[in-house]
PDB file of C-alpha atoms in Angstrom:
ATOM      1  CA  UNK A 123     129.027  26.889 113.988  1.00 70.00           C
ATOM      2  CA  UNK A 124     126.975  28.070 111.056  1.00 82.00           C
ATOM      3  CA  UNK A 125     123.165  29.054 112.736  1.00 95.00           C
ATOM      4  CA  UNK A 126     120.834  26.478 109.983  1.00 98.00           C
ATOM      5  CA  UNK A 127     116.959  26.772 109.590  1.00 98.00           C
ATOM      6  CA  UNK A 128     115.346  23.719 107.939  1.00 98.00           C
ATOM      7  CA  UNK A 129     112.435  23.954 106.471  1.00 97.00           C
ATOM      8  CA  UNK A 130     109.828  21.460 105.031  1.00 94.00           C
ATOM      9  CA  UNK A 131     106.058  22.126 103.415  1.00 91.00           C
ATOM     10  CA  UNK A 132     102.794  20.550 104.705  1.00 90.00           C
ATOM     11  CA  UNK A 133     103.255  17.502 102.573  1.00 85.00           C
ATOM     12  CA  UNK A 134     105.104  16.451 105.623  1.00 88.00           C
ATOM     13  CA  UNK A 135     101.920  16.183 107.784  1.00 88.00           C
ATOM     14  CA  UNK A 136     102.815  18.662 110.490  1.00 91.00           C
ATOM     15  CA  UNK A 137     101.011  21.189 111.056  1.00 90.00           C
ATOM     16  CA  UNK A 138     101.974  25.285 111.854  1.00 91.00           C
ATOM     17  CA  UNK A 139     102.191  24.738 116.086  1.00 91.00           C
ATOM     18  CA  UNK A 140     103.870  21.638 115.711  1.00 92.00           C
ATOM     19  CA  UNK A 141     106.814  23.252 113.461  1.00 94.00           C
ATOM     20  CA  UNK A 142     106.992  25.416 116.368  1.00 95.00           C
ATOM     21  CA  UNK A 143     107.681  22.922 119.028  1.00 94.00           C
ATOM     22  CA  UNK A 144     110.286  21.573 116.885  1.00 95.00           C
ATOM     23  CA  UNK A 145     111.849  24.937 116.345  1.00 96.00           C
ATOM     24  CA  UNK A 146     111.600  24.260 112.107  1.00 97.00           C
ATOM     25  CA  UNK A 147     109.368  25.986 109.256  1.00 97.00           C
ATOM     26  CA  UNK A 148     106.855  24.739 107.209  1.00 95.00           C
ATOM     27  CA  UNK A 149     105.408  26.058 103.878  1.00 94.00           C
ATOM     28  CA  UNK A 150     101.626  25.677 103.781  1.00 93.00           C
ATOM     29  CA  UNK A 151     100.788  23.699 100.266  1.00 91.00           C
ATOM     30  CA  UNK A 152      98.103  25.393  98.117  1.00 92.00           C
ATOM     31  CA  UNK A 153      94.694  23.206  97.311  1.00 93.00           C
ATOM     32  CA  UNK A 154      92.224  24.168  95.034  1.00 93.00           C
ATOM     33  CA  UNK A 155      88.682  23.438  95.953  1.00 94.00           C
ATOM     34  CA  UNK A 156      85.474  24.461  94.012  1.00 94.00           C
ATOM     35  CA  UNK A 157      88.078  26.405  91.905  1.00 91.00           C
ATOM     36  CA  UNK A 158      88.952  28.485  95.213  1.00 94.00           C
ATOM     37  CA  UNK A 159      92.511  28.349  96.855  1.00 94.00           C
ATOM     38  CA  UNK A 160      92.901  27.581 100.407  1.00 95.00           C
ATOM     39  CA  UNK A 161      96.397  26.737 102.184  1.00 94.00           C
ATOM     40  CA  UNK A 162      97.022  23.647 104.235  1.00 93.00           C
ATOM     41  CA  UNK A 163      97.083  24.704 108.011  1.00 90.00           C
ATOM     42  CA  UNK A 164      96.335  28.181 107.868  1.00 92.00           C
ATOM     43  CA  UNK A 165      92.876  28.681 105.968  1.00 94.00           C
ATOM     44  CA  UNK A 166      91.984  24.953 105.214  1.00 93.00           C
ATOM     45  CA  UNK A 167      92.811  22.567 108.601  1.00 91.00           C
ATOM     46  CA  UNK A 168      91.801  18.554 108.242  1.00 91.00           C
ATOM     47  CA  UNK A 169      88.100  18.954 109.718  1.00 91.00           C
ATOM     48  CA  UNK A 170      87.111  21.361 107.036  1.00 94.00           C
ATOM     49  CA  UNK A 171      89.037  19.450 104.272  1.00 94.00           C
ATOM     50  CA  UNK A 172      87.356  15.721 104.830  1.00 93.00           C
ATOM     51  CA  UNK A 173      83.864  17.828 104.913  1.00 94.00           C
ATOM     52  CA  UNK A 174      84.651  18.940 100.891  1.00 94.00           C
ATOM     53  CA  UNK A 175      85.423  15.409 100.632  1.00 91.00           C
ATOM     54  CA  UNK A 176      82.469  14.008 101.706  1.00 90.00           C
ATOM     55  CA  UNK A 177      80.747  16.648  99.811  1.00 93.00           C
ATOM     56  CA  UNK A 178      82.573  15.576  96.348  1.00 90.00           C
ATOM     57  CA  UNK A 179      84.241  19.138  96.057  1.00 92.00           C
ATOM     58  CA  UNK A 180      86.394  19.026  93.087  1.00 91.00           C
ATOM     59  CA  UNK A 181      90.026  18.580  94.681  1.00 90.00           C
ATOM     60  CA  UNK A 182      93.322  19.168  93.665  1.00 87.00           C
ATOM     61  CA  UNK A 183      96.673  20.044  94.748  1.00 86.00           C
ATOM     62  CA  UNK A 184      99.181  22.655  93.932  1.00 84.00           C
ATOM     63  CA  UNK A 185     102.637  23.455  94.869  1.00 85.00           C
ATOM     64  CA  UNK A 186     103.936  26.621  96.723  1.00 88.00           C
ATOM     65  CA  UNK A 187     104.487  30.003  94.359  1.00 91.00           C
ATOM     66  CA  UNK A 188     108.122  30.440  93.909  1.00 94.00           C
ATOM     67  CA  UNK A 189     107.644  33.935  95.619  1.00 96.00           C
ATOM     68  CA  UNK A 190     106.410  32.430  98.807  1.00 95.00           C
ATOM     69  CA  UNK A 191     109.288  30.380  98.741  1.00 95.00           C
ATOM     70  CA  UNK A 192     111.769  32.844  98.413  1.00 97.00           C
ATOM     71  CA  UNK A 193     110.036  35.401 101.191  1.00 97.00           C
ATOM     72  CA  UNK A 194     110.573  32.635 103.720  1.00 97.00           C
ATOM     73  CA  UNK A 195     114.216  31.969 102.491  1.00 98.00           C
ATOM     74  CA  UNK A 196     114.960  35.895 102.695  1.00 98.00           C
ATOM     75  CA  UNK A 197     113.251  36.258 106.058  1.00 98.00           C
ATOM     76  CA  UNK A 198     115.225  33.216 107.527  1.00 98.00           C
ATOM     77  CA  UNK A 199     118.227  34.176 106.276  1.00 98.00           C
ATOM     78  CA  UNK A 200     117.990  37.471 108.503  1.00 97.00           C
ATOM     79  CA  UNK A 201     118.550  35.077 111.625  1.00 96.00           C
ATOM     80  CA  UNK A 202     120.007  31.926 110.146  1.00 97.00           C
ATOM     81  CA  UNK A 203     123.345  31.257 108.235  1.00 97.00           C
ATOM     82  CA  UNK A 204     121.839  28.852 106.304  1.00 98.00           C
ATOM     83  CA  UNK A 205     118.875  26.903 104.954  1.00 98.00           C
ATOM     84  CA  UNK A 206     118.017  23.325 104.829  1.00 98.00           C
ATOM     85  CA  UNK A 207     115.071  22.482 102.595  1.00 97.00           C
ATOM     86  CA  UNK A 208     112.822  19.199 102.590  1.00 95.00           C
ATOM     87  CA  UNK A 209     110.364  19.786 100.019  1.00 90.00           C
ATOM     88  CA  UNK A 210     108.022  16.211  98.976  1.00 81.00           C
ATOM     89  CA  UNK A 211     109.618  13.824  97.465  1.00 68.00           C
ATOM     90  CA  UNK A 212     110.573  15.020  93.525  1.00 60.00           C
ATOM     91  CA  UNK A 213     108.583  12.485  92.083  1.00 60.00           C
ATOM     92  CA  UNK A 214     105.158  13.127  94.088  1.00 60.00           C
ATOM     93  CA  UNK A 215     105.236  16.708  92.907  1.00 63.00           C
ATOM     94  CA  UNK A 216     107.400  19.577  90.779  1.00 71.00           C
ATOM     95  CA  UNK A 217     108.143  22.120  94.367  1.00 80.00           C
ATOM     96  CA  UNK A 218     111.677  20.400  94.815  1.00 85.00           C
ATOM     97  CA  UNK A 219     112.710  21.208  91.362  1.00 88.00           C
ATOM     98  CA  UNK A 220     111.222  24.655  91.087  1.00 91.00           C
ATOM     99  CA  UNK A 221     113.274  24.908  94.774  1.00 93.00           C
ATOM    100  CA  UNK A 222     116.193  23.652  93.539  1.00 93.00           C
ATOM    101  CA  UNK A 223     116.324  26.403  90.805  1.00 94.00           C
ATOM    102  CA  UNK A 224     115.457  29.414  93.068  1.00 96.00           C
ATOM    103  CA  UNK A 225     118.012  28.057  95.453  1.00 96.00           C
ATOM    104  CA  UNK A 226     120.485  28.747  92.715  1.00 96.00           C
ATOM    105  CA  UNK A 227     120.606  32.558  93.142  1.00 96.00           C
ATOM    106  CA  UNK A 228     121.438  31.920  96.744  1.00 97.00           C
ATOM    107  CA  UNK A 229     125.041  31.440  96.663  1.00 95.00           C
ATOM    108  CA  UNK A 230     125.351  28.311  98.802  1.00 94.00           C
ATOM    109  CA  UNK A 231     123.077  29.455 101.639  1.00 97.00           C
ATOM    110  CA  UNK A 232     120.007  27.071 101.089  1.00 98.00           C
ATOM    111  CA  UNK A 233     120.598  23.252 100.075  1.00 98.00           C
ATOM    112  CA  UNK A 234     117.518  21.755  98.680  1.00 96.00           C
ATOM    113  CA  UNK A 235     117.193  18.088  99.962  1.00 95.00           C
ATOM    114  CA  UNK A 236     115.445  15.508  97.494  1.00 90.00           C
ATOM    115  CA  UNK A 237     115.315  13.094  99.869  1.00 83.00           C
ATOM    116  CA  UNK A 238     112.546  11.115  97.980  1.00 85.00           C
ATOM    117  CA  UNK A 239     109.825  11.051 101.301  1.00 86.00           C
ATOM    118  CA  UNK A 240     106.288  11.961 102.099  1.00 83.00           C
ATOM    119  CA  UNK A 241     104.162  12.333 105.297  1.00 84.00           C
ATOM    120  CA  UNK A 242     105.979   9.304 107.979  1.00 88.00           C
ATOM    121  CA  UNK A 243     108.871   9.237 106.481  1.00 90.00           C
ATOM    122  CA  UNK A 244     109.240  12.418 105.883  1.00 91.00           C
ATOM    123  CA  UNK A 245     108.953  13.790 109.678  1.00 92.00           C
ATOM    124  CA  UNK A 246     111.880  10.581 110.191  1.00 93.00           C
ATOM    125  CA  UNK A 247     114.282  12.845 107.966  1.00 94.00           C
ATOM    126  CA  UNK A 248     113.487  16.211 109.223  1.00 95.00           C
ATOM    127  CA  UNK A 249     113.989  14.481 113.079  1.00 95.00           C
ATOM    128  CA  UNK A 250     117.127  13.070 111.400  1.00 96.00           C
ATOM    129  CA  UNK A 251     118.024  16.814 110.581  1.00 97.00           C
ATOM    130  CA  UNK A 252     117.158  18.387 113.393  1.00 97.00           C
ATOM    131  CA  UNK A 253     119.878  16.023 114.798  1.00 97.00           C
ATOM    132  CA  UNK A 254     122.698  16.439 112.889  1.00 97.00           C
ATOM    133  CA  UNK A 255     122.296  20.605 112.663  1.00 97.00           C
ATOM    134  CA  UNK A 256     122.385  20.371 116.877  1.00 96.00           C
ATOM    135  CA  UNK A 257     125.573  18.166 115.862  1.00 96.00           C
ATOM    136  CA  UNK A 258     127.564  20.744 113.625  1.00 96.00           C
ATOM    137  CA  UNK A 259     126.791  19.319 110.162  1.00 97.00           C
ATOM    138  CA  UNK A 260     126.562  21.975 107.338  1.00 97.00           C
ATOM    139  CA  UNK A 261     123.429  22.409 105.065  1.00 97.00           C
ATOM    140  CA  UNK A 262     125.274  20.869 102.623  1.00 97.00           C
ATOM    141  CA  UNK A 263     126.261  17.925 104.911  1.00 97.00           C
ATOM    142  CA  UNK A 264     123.281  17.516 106.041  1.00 97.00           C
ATOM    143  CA  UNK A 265     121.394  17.402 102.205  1.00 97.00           C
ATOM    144  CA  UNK A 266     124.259  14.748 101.412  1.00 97.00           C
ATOM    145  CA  UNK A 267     123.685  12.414 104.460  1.00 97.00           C
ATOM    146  CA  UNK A 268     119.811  12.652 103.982  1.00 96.00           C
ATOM    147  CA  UNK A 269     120.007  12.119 100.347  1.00 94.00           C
ATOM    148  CA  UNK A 270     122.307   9.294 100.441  1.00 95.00           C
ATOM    149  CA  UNK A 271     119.729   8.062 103.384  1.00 93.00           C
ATOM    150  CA  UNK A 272     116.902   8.306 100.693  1.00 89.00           C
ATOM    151  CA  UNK A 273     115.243   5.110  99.795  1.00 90.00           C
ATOM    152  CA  UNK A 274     116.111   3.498 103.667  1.00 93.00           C
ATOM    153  CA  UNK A 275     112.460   4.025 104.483  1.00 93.00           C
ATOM    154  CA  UNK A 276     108.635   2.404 104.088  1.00 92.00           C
ATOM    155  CA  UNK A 277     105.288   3.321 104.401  1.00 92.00           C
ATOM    156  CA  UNK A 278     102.820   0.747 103.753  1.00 94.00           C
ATOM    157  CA  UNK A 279      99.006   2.203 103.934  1.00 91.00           C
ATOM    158  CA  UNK A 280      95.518   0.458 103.532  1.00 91.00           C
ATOM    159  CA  UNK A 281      92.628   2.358 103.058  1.00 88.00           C
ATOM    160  CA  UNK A 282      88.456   2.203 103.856  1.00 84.00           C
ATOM    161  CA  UNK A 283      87.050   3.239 100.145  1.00 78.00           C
ATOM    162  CA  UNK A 284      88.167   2.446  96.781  1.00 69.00           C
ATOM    163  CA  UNK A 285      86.132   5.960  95.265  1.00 74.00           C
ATOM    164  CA  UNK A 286      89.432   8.316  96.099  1.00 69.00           C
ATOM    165  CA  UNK A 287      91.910   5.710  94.236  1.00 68.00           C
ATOM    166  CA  UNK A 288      89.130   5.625  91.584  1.00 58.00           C
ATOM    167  CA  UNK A 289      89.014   9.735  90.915  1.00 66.00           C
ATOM    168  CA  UNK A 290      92.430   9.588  90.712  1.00 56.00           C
ATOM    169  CA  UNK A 291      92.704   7.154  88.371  1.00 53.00           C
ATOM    170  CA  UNK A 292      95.261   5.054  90.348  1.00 52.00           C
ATOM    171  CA  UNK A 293      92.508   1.862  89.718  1.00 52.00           C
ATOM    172  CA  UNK A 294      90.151   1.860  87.224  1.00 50.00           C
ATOM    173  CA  UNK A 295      86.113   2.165  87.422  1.00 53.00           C
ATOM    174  CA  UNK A 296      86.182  -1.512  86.714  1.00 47.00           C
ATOM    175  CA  UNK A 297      88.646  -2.602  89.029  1.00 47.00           C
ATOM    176  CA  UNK A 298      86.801  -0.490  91.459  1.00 46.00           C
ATOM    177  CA  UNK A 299      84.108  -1.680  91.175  1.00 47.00           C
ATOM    178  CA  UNK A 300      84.739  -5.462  91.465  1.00 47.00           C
ATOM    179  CA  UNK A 301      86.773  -4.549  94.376  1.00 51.00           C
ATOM    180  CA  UNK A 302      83.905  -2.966  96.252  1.00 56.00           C
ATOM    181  CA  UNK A 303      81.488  -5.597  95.847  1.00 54.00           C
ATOM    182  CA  UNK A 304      83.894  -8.176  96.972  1.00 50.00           C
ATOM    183  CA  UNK A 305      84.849  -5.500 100.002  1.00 67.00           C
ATOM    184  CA  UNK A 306      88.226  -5.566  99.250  1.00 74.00           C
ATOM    185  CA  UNK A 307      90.958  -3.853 101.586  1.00 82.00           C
ATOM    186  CA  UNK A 308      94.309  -2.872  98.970  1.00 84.00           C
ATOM    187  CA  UNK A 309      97.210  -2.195 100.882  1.00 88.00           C
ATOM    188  CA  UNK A 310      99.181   0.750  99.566  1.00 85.00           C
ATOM    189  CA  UNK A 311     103.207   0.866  99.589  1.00 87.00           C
ATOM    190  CA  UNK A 312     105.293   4.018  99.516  1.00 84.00           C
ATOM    191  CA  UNK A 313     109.064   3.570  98.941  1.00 80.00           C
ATOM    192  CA  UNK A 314     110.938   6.528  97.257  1.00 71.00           C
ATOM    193  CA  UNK A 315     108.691   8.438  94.870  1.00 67.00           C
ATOM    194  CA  UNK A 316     106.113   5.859  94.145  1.00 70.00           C
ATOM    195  CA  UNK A 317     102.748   4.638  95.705  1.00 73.00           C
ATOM    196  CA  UNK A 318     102.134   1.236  94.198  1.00 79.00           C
ATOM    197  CA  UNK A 319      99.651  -1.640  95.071  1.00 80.00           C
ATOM    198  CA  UNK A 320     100.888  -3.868  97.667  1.00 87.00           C
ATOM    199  CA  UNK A 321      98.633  -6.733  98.557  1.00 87.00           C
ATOM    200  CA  UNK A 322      94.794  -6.977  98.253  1.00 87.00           C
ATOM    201  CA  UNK A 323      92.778  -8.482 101.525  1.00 90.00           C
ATOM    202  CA  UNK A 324      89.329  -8.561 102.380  1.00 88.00           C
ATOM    203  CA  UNK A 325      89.046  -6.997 106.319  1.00 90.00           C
ATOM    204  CA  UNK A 326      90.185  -4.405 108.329  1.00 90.00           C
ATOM    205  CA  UNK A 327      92.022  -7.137 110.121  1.00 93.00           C
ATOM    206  CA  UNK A 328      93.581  -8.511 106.965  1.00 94.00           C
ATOM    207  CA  UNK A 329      95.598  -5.274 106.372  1.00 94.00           C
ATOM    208  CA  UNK A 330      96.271  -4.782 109.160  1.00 96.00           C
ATOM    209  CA  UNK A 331      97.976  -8.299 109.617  1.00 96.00           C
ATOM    210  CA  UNK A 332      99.577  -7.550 106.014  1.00 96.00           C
ATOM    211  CA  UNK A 333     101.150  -4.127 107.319  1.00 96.00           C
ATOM    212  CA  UNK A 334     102.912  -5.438 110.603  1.00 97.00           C
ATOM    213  CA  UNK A 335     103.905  -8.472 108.837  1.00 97.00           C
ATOM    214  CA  UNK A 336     105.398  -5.960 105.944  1.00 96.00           C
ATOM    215  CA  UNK A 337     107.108  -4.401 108.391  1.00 96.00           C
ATOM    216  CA  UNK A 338     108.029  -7.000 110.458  1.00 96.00           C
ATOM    217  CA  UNK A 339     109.969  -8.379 106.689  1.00 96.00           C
ATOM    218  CA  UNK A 340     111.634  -5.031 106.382  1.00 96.00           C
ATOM    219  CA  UNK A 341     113.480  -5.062 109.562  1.00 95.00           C
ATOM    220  CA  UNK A 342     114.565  -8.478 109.216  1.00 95.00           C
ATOM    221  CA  UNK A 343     116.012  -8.185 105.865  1.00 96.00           C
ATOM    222  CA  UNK A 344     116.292  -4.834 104.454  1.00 94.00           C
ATOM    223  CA  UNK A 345     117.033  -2.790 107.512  1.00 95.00           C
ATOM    224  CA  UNK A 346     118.691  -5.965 109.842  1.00 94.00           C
ATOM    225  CA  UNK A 347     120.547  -4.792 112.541  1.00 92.00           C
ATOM    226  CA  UNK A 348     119.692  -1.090 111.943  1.00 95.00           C
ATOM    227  CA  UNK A 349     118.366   1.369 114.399  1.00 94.00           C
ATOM    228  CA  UNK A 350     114.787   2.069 113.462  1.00 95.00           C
ATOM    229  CA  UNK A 351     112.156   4.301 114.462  1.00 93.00           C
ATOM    230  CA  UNK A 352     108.402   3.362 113.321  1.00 95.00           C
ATOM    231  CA  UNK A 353     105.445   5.498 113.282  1.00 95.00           C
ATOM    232  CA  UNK A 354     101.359   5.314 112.471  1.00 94.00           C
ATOM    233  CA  UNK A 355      99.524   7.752 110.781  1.00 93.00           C
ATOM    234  CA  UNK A 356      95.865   7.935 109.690  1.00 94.00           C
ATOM    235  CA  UNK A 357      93.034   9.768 107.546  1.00 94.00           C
ATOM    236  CA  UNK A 358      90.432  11.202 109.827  1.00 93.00           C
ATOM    237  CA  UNK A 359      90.559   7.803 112.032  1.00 92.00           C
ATOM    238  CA  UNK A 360      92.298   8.367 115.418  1.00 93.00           C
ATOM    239  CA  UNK A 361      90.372   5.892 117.306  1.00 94.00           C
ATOM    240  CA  UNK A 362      91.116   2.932 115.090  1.00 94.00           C
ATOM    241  CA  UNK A 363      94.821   4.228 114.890  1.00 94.00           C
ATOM    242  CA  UNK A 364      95.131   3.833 118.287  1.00 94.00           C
ATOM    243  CA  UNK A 365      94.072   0.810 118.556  1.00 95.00           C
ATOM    244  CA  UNK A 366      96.553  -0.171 115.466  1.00 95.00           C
ATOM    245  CA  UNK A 367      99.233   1.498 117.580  1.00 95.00           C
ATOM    246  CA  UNK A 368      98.876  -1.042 120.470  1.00 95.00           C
ATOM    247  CA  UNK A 369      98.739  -3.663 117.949  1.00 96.00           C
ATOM    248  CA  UNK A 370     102.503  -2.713 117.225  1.00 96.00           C
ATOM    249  CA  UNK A 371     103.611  -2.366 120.447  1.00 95.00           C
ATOM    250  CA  UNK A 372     102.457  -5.780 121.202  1.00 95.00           C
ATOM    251  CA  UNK A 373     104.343  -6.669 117.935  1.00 95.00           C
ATOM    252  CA  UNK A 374     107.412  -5.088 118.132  1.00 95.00           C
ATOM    253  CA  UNK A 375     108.307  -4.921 121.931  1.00 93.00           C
ATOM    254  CA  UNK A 376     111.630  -3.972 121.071  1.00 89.00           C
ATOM    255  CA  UNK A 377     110.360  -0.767 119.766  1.00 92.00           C
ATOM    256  CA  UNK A 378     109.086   2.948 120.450  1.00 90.00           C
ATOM    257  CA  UNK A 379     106.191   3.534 118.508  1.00 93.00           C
ATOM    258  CA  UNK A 380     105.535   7.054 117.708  1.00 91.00           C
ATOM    259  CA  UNK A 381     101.595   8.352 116.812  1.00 82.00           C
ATOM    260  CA  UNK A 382     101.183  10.846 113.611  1.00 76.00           C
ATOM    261  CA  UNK A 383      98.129  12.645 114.201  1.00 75.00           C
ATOM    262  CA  UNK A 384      97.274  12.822 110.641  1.00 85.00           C
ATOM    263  CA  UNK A 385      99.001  11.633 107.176  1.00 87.00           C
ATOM    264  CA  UNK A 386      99.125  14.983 105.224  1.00 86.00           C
ATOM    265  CA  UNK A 387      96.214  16.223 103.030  1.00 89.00           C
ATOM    266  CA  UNK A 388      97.913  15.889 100.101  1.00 84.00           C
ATOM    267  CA  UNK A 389      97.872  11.983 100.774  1.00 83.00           C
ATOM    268  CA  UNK A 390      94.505  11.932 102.265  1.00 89.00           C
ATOM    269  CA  UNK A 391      93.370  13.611  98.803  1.00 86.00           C
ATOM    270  CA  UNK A 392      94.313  10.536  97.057  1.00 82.00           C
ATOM    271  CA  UNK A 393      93.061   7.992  99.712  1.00 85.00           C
ATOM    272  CA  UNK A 394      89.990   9.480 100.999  1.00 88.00           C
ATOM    273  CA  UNK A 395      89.097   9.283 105.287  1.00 91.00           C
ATOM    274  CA  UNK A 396      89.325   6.165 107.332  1.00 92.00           C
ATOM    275  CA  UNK A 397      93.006   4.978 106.012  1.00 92.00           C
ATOM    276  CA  UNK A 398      95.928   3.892 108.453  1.00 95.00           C
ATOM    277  CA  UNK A 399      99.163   4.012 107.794  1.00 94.00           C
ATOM    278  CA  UNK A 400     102.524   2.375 109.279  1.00 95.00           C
ATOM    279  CA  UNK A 401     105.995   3.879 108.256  1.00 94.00           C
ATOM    280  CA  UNK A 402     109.538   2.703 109.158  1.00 94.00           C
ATOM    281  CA  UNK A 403     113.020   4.734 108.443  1.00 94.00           C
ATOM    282  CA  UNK A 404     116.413   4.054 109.538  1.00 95.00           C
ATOM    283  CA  UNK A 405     117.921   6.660 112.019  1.00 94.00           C
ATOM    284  CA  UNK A 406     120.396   8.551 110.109  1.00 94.00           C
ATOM    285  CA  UNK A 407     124.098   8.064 112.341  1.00 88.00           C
ATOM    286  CA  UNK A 408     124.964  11.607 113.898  1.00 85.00           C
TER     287      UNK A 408
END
């Protein structure tokens, strides 16, 4: 049985210790900030990064240079047989095609996966992975299975400010503004490669209700009679995530609800601090 090393970046939410504990790799994405580069989980970690926030630091993301890329690929490839990699999904950002042309001049031993997740959903597929590596599958098994598996996933998000959605010009100044004064809540949905506009409520409490109830519609129709696992996430909000994650378990009593420390920077860039998150996959057959 081929010896396979999977690998994801940051986008994925977990961080450099907890790659360890679940014996995969994870490229640290590059940000920009003040014109300066820092990467995610080795010299920029979430306190630090929701400080340049609140100081308006000018923000952006970037994607791994193909030469860090290929170092890990070599290195791995001095231990493993092969390479399994789950870059974001290929319409959140360019890394998955830029690793799906290096990965040509490897000769079968790395099998990008464009598996169309972020953050959640993401951590579903590389669990999902994990599992069917332990299980015998190939790297190029494994890419089919989780591409095929794609789009069998949610994330639904709501978030505390408009001013993040705003900068990124994902609602307009206008829009923005009107939504502010009436203290609106938008709830956020992720499915495949696009984060569109949900539903628009006015509390906390609202959005909340709108998430589980989202949820609640997706295993009942999409995903009926599936095996599912959920998870919560936040922005810099642990306390009220908690609470959110009783919430669900009072909800769903049928199901284990796992806690995300953190969504990844790369989302909290575009939804500021104070956002929660609920995210629901199906659990890929081994």
């Amino acid at each position: 049985m081929s010896r396979i090393a999977i690998v994801t970046d940051s986008n994925s939410g977990i961080s450099q210790q907890k790659a360890k504990e679940m014996g995969i790799y994870v490229l640290p994405m590059p940000f920009l900030i003040n014109e300066k580069e820092y990467l995610d989980g080795v010299s920029l970690f979430h306190k630090d990064f929701y400080d340049y926030l609140e100081q308006d630091a000018d923000v952006s993301t970037s994607q791994p240079s193909p030469e860090s890329v290929m170092k890990l690929w070599d290195d791995l490839l001095e231990e493993y047989d092969e390479i399994v990699h789950m870059p974001m999904s290929s319409g959140l950002s360019g890394s998955c095609q830029t690793a799906c042309m290096l990965a040509q001049d490897y000769d079968g031993k790395v099998e990008v996966v464009n598996n169309q997740r972020i953050s959640v959903t993401m951590i579903h597929a590389l669990q999902d992975a994990i599992r069917l590596a332990e299980a015998g599958r190939s790297a190029a098994q494994i890419r089919d299975i989780l591409e095929k598996e794609a789009l069998q996933s949610s994330i639904y998000i709501t978030v505390a400010t408009l001013k993040y959605l705003k900068k990124g010009g994902r609602i307009t100044p206008a829009a923005a503004a009107i939504g502010t004064m009436l203290k609106l809540k938008p709830v956020l949905q992720i499915q495949g490669d696009k984060l569109d506009s949900f539903a628009k409520v006015r509390t906390m409490s609202a959005a909340k209700r709108t998430m589980m109830d989202a949820i609640r519609n997706d295993l009942e129709s999409r995903f009926a009679g599936c095996c599912m696992q959920i998870s919560i996430a936040h922005t810099n909000n642990l306390e009220a995530a908690l609470a959110f994650k009783n919430e669900l378990e009072t909800e769903f009593p049928g199901y284990k609800i796992d806690m995300v420390d953190e969504l990844s920077l790369s989302v909290a860039c575009h939804i500021g601090d104070g956002a929660l998150a609920v995210g629901c996959s199906r659990v890929v057959e081994v």
